Coordinates of C-alpha atoms in Angstrom, one line a residue:
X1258 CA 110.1 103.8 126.3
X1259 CA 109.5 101.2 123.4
X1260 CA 110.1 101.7 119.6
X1261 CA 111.9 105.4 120.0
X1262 CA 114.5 106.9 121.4
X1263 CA 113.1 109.2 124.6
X1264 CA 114.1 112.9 124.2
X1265 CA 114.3 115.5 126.6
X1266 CA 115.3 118.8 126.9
X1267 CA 116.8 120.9 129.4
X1268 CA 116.2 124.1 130.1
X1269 CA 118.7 126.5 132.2
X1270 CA 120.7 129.4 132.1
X1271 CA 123.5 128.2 134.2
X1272 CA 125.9 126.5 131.8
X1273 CA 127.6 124.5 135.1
X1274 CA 124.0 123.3 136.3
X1275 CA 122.4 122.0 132.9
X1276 CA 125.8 120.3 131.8
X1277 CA 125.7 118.4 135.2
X1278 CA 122.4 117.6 135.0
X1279 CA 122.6 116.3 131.3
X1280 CA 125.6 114.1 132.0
X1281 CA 124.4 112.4 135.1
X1282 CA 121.0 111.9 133.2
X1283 CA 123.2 110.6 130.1
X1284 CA 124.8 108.3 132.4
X1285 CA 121.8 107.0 133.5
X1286 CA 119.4 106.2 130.5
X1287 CA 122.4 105.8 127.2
X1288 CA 119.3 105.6 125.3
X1289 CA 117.9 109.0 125.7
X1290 CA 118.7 111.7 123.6
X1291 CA 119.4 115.0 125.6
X1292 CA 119.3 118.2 124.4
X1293 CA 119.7 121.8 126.6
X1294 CA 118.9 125.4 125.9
X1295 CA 120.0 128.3 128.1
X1296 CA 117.0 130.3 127.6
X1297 CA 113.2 130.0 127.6
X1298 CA 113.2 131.4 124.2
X1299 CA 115.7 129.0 122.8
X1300 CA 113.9 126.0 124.2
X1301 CA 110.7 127.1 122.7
X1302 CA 112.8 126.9 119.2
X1303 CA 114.3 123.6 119.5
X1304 CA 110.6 122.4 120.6
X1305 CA 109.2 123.8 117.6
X1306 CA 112.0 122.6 115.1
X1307 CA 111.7 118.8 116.5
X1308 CA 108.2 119.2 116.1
X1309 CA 108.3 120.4 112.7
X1310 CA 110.8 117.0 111.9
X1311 CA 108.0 114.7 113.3
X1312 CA 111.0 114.3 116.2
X1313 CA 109.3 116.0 119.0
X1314 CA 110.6 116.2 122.6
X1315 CA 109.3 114.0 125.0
X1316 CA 110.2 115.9 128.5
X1317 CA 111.3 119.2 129.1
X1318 CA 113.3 120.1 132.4
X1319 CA 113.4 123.5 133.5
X1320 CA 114.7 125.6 135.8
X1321 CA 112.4 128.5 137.6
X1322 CA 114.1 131.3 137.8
X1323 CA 116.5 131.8 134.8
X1324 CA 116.9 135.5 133.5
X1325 CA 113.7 136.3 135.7
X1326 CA 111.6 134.8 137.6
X1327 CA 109.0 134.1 135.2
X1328 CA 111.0 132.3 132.6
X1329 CA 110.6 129.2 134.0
X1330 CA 106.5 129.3 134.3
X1331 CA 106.8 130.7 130.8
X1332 CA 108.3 128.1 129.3
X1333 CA 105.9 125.7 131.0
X1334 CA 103.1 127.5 129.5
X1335 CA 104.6 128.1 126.1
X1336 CA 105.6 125.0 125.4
X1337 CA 102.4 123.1 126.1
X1338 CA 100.4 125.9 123.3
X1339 CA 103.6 124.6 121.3
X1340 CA 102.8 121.1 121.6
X1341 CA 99.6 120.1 123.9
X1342 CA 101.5 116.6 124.8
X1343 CA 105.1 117.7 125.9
X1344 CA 106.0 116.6 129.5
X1345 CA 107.4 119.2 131.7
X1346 CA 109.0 119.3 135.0
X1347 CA 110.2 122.3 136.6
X1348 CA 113.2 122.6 139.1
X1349 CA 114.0 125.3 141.7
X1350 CA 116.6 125.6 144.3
X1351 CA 114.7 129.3 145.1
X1352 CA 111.5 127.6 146.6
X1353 CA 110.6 130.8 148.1
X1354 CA 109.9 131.8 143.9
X1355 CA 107.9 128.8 143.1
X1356 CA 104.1 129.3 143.3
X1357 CA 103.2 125.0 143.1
X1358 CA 99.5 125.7 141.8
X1359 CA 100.6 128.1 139.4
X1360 CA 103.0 125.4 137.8
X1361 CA 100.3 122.3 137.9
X1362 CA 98.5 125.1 135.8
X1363 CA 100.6 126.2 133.5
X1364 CA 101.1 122.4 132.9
X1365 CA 104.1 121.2 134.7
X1366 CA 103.5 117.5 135.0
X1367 CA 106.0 117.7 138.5
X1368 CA 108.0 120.0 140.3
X1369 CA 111.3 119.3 142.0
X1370 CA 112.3 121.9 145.3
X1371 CA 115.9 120.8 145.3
X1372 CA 119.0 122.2 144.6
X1373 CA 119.9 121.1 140.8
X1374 CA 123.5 120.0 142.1
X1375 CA 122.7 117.4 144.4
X1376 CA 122.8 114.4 144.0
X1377 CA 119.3 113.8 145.5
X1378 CA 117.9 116.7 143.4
X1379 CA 119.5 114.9 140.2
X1380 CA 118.2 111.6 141.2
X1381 CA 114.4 112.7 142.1
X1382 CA 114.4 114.7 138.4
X1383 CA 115.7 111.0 136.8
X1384 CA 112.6 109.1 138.9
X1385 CA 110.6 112.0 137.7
X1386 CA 111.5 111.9 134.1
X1387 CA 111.1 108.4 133.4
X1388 CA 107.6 108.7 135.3
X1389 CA 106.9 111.3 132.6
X1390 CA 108.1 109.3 129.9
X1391 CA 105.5 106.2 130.8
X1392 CA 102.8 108.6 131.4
X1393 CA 103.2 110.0 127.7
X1394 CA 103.6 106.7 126.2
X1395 CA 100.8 105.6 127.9
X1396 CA 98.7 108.6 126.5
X1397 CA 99.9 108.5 123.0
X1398 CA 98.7 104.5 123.1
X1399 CA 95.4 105.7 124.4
X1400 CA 95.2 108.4 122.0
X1401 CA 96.2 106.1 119.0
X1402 CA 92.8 103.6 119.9
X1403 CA 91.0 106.3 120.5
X1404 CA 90.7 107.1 116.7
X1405 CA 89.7 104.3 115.7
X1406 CA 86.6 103.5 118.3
X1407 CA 83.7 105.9 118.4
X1408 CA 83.8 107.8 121.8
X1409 CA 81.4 106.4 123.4
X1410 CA 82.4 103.1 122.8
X1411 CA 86.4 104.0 123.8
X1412 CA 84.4 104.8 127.4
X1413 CA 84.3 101.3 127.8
X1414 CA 88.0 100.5 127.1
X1415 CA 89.0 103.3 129.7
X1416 CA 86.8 101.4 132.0
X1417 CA 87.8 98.1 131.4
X1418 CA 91.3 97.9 129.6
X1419 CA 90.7 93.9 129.5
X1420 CA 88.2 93.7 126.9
X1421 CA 91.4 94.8 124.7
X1422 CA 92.9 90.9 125.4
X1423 CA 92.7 88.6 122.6
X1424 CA 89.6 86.6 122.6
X1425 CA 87.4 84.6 120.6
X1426 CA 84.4 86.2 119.8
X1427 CA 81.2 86.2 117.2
X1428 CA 81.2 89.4 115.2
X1429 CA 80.8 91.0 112.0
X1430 CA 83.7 91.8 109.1
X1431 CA 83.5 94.3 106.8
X1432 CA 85.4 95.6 103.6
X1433 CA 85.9 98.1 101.2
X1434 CA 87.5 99.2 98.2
X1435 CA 86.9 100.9 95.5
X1436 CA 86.5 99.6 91.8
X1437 CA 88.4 101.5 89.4
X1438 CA 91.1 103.2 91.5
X1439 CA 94.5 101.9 90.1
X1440 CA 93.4 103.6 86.9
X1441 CA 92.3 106.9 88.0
X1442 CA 95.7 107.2 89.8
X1443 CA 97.1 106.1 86.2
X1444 CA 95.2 108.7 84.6
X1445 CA 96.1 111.8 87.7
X1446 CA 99.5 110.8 87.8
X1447 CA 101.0 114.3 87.6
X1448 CA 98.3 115.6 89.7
X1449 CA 98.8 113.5 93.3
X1450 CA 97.0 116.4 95.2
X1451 CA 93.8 115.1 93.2
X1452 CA 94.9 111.5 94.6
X1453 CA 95.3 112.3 98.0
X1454 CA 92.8 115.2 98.7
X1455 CA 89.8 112.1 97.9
X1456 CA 91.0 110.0 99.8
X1457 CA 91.2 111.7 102.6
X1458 CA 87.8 112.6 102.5
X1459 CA 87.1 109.5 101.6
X1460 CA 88.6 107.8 104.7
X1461 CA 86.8 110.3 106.7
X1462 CA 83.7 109.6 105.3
X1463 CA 84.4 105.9 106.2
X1464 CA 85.2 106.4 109.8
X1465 CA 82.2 108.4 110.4
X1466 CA 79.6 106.0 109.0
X1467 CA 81.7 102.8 110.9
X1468 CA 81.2 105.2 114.1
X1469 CA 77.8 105.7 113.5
X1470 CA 76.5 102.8 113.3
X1471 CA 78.0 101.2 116.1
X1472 CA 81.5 99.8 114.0
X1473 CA 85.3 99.5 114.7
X1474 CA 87.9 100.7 112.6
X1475 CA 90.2 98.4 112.0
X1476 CA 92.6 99.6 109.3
X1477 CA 92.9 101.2 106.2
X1478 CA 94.4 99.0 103.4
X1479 CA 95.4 100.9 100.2
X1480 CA 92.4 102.5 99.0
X1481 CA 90.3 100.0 101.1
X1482 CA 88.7 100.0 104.5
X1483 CA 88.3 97.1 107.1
X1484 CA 85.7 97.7 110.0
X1485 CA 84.4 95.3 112.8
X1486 CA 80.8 95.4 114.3
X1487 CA 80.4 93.8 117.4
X1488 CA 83.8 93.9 119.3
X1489 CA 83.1 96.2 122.1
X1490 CA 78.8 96.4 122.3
X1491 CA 77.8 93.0 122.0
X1492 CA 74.7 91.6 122.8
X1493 CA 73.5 87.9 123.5
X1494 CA 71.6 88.0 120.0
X1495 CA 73.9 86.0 118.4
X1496 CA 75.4 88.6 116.3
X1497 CA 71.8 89.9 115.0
X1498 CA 72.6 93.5 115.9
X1499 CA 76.0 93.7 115.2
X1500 CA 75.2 92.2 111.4
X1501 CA 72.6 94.5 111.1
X1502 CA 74.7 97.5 112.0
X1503 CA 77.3 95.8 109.0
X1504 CA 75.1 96.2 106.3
X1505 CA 73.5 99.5 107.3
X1506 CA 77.0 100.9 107.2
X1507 CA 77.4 99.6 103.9
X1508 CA 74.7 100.8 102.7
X1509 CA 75.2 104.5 104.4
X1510 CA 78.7 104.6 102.5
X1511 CA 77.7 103.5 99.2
X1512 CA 75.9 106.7 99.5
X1513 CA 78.4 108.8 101.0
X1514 CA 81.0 107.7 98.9
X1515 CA 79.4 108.5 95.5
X1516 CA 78.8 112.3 97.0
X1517 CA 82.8 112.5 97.9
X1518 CA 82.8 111.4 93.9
X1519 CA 80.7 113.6 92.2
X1520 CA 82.7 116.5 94.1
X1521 CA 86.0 115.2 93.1
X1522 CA 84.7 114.4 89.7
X1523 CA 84.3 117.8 88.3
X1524 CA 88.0 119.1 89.3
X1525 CA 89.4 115.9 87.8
X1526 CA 87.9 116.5 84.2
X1527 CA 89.5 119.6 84.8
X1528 CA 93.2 117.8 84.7
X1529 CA 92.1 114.8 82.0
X1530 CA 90.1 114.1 79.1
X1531 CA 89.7 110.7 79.8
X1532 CA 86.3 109.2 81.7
X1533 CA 87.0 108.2 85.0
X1534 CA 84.4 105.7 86.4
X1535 CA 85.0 104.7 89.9
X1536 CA 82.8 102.6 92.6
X1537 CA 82.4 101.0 95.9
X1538 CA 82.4 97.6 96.7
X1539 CA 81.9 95.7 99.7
X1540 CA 81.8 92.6 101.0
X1541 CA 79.8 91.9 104.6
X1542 CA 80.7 88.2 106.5
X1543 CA 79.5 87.2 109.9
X1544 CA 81.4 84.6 111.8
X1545 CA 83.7 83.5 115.0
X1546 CA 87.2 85.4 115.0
X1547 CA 90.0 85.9 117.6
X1548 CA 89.7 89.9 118.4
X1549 CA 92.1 91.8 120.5
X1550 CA 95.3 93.7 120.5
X1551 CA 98.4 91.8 118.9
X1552 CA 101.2 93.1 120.1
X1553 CA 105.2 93.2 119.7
X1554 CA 108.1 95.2 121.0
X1555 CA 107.4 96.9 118.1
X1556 CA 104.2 97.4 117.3
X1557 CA 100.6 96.8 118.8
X1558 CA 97.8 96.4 116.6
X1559 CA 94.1 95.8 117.9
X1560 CA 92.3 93.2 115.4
X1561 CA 90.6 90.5 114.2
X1562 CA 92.2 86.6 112.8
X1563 CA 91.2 83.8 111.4
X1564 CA 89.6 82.2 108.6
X1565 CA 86.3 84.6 108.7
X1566 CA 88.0 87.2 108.0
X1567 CA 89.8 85.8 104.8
X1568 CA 86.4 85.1 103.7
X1569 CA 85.3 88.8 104.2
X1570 CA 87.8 89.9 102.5
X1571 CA 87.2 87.3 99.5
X1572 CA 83.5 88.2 99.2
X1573 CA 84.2 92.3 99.3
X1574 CA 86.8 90.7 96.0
X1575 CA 83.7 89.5 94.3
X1576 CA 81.4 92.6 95.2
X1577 CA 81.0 94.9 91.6
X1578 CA 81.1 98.8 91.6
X1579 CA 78.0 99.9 94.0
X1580 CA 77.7 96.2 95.4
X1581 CA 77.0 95.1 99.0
X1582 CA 77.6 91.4 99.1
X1583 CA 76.6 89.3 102.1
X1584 CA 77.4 85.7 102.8
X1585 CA 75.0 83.7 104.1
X1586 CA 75.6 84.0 107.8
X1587 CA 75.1 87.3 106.9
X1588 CA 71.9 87.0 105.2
X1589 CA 70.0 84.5 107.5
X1590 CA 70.6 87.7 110.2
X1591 CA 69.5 90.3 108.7
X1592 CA 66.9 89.0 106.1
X1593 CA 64.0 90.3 108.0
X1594 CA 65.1 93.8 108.0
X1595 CA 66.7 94.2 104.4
X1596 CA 65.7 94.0 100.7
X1597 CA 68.4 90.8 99.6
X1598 CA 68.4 89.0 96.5
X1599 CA 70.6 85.9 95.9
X1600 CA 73.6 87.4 93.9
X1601 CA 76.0 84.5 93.3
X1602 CA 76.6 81.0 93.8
X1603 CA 80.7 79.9 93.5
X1604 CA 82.6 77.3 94.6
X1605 CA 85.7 78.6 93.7
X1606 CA 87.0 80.8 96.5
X1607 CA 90.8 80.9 97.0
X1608 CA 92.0 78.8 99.9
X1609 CA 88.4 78.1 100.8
X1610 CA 86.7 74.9 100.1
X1611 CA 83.3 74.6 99.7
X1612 CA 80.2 75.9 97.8
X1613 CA 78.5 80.0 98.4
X1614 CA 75.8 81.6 98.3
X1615 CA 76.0 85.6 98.1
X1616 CA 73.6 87.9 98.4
X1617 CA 73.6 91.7 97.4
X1618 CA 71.7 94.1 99.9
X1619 CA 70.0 97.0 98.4
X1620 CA 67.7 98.9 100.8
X1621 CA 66.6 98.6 104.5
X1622 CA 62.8 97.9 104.9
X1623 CA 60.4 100.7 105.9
X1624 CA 60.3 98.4 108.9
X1625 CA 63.8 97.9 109.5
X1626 CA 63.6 99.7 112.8
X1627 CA 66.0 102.8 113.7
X1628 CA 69.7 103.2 112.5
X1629 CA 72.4 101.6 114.8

């Protein structure tokens, strides 16, 4: 596995057999780290306490028929209500014992009918290990995109896996952050619950209105949020519908936000005399980016680069408290469909030459046609 070391346990009551079987698994793979229990009981403990260190095992190996007969199938079905995503592989040499379906449903991933000290038995469980270990990597990848797409959208990267490769394509940025933040912090120091309990909400807040209308998450940055309309569902409109989508979202969390704030609000003047005065801003750019998943050894992030994006990110800098600031590719997209007024001209952009016009969004027409 990349980026951690792979753990298993193993799970026997013979001292002789699990001591084999950890050494001749050792030798194999240095790079795992191999743990045994003698017991059901005590494996269900060392699953619980690497859970609980945010170390959690990877594969549990465990023999059938331990103290009784049904240890083994416990400990299958235990340790999954433990934790959902634990790989288990039970081992018998008492074939006779084993009921097959009963294990695939109890949630053993495999099942081994050998003798634990042979040398084929030890080999199969090592082919059988690994093949667990690539199977729950490969879930907890799939499970990490999967938050930040809506569902129906992540469909189509189960069906097609290559729309994830890096790729040049026309679609909308987005950015927020809030005005005001830095000093609300300053002013809750000695209260970080107050800190943290917002913006949790308000992150969820955000990834329910990118979701809604159509959006991908793409990271949270601080107290700010970067979403990308038009990745996955593109149309051949030339990016009308995915900008669209941009600047209802904006809209949709200007308002959501300030309801997160006015429930936060009164528990804060709880803990501080001062005013607090926070806001949204947001800044909404249209343009051609490369989007896809950039990827190391290390780390793989799914994303958007290039120049378009700085200048997202630059216009959400210029957006005030309550402001949702297109740019002009923007604007000329979704004019028809939005109230728009010319905000700003500027010409002085950082690391971007040339002369702006922004324009601040304030209300969809009645005629704007449904939500995206």
């Amino acid at each position: 596995m990349k980026n951690k070391m792979a753990r298993v346990l193993i799970v026997d009551d013979e001292k002789v057999n699990r001591d084999a079987l950890k050494r001749a698994l050792g030798d194999e793979n240095p790079d795992w780290e191999i743990d045994v229990a003698p017991s059901d009981a005590e494996g269900l403990s060392k699953l619980r306490k690497q859970l609980q260190k945010g170390e959690p095992i990877d594969v549990v190996l465990t023999d059938l028929v331990m103290q009784t007969e049904q240890n083994g199938m416990n400990m299958l079905q235990e340790a999954r209500k433990v934790d959902p995503s634990v790989m288990a592989i039970l081992f018998t040499a008492k074939e006779k014992s084993l009921d097959r379906y009963a294990a695939f449903d109890y949630g053993a991933f495999d099942v081994v009918e050998k003798n634990i000290r042979g040398a084929a038995a030890v080999h199969e469980i090592n082919i059988k290990t690994r093949a667990a270990l690539r199977y729950r990597e490969s879930s907890q990848r799939i499970n990490f995109l999967r938050r930040y797409f809506d569902p129906m959208l992540f469909d189509a990267i189960e069906k097609d896996p290559s729309v994830l490769a890096l790729s040049p394509r026309m679609i909308t940025v987005c950015f927020w952050d809030i005005r005001g933040f830095s000093l609300v912090c300053e002013i809750l120091k000695q209260h970080p619950t107050l800190i943290s309990g917002f913006l949790k909400e308000y992150f969820e807040e955000a990834s329910r209105t990118v979701f809604k209308h159509g959006g991908m998450l793409d990271k949270f940055i601080g107290d700010g949020v970067m979403a990308l309309f038009g990745v996955l569902n593109h149309k051949n409109d030339n990016g009308v519908e995915d900008a669209m989508n941009a600047v209802r979202a904006g809209l949709d969390l200007r308002e959501r936000f300030q309801k997160v704030v006015n429930k936060w609000m009164w528990e804060w003047k709880l803990y501080s005399p001062q005013r607090i005065e926070i806001g949204l801003g947001c800044g909404i750019h249209t343009g051609e980016v490369l989007v896809g998943n950039v990827g190391t050894d290390f780390r793989d992030q799914f994303t958007a680069l290039g120049p378009h994006v700085n200048f997202a990110a630059r216009i959400e800098g210029r957006s005030k408290s309550g402001q949702v600031l297109l740019s002009q590719s923007t604007e000329s997209r979704v004019k028809a469909v939005f109230q728009l007024t010319l905000a700003d001209r500027i010409n002085d952009i950082k690391n971007i030459p040339g002369e702006f016009q922004l324009y601040e969004a304030t209300a969809e027409t009645m005629d704007g046609g449904a939500a995206g």
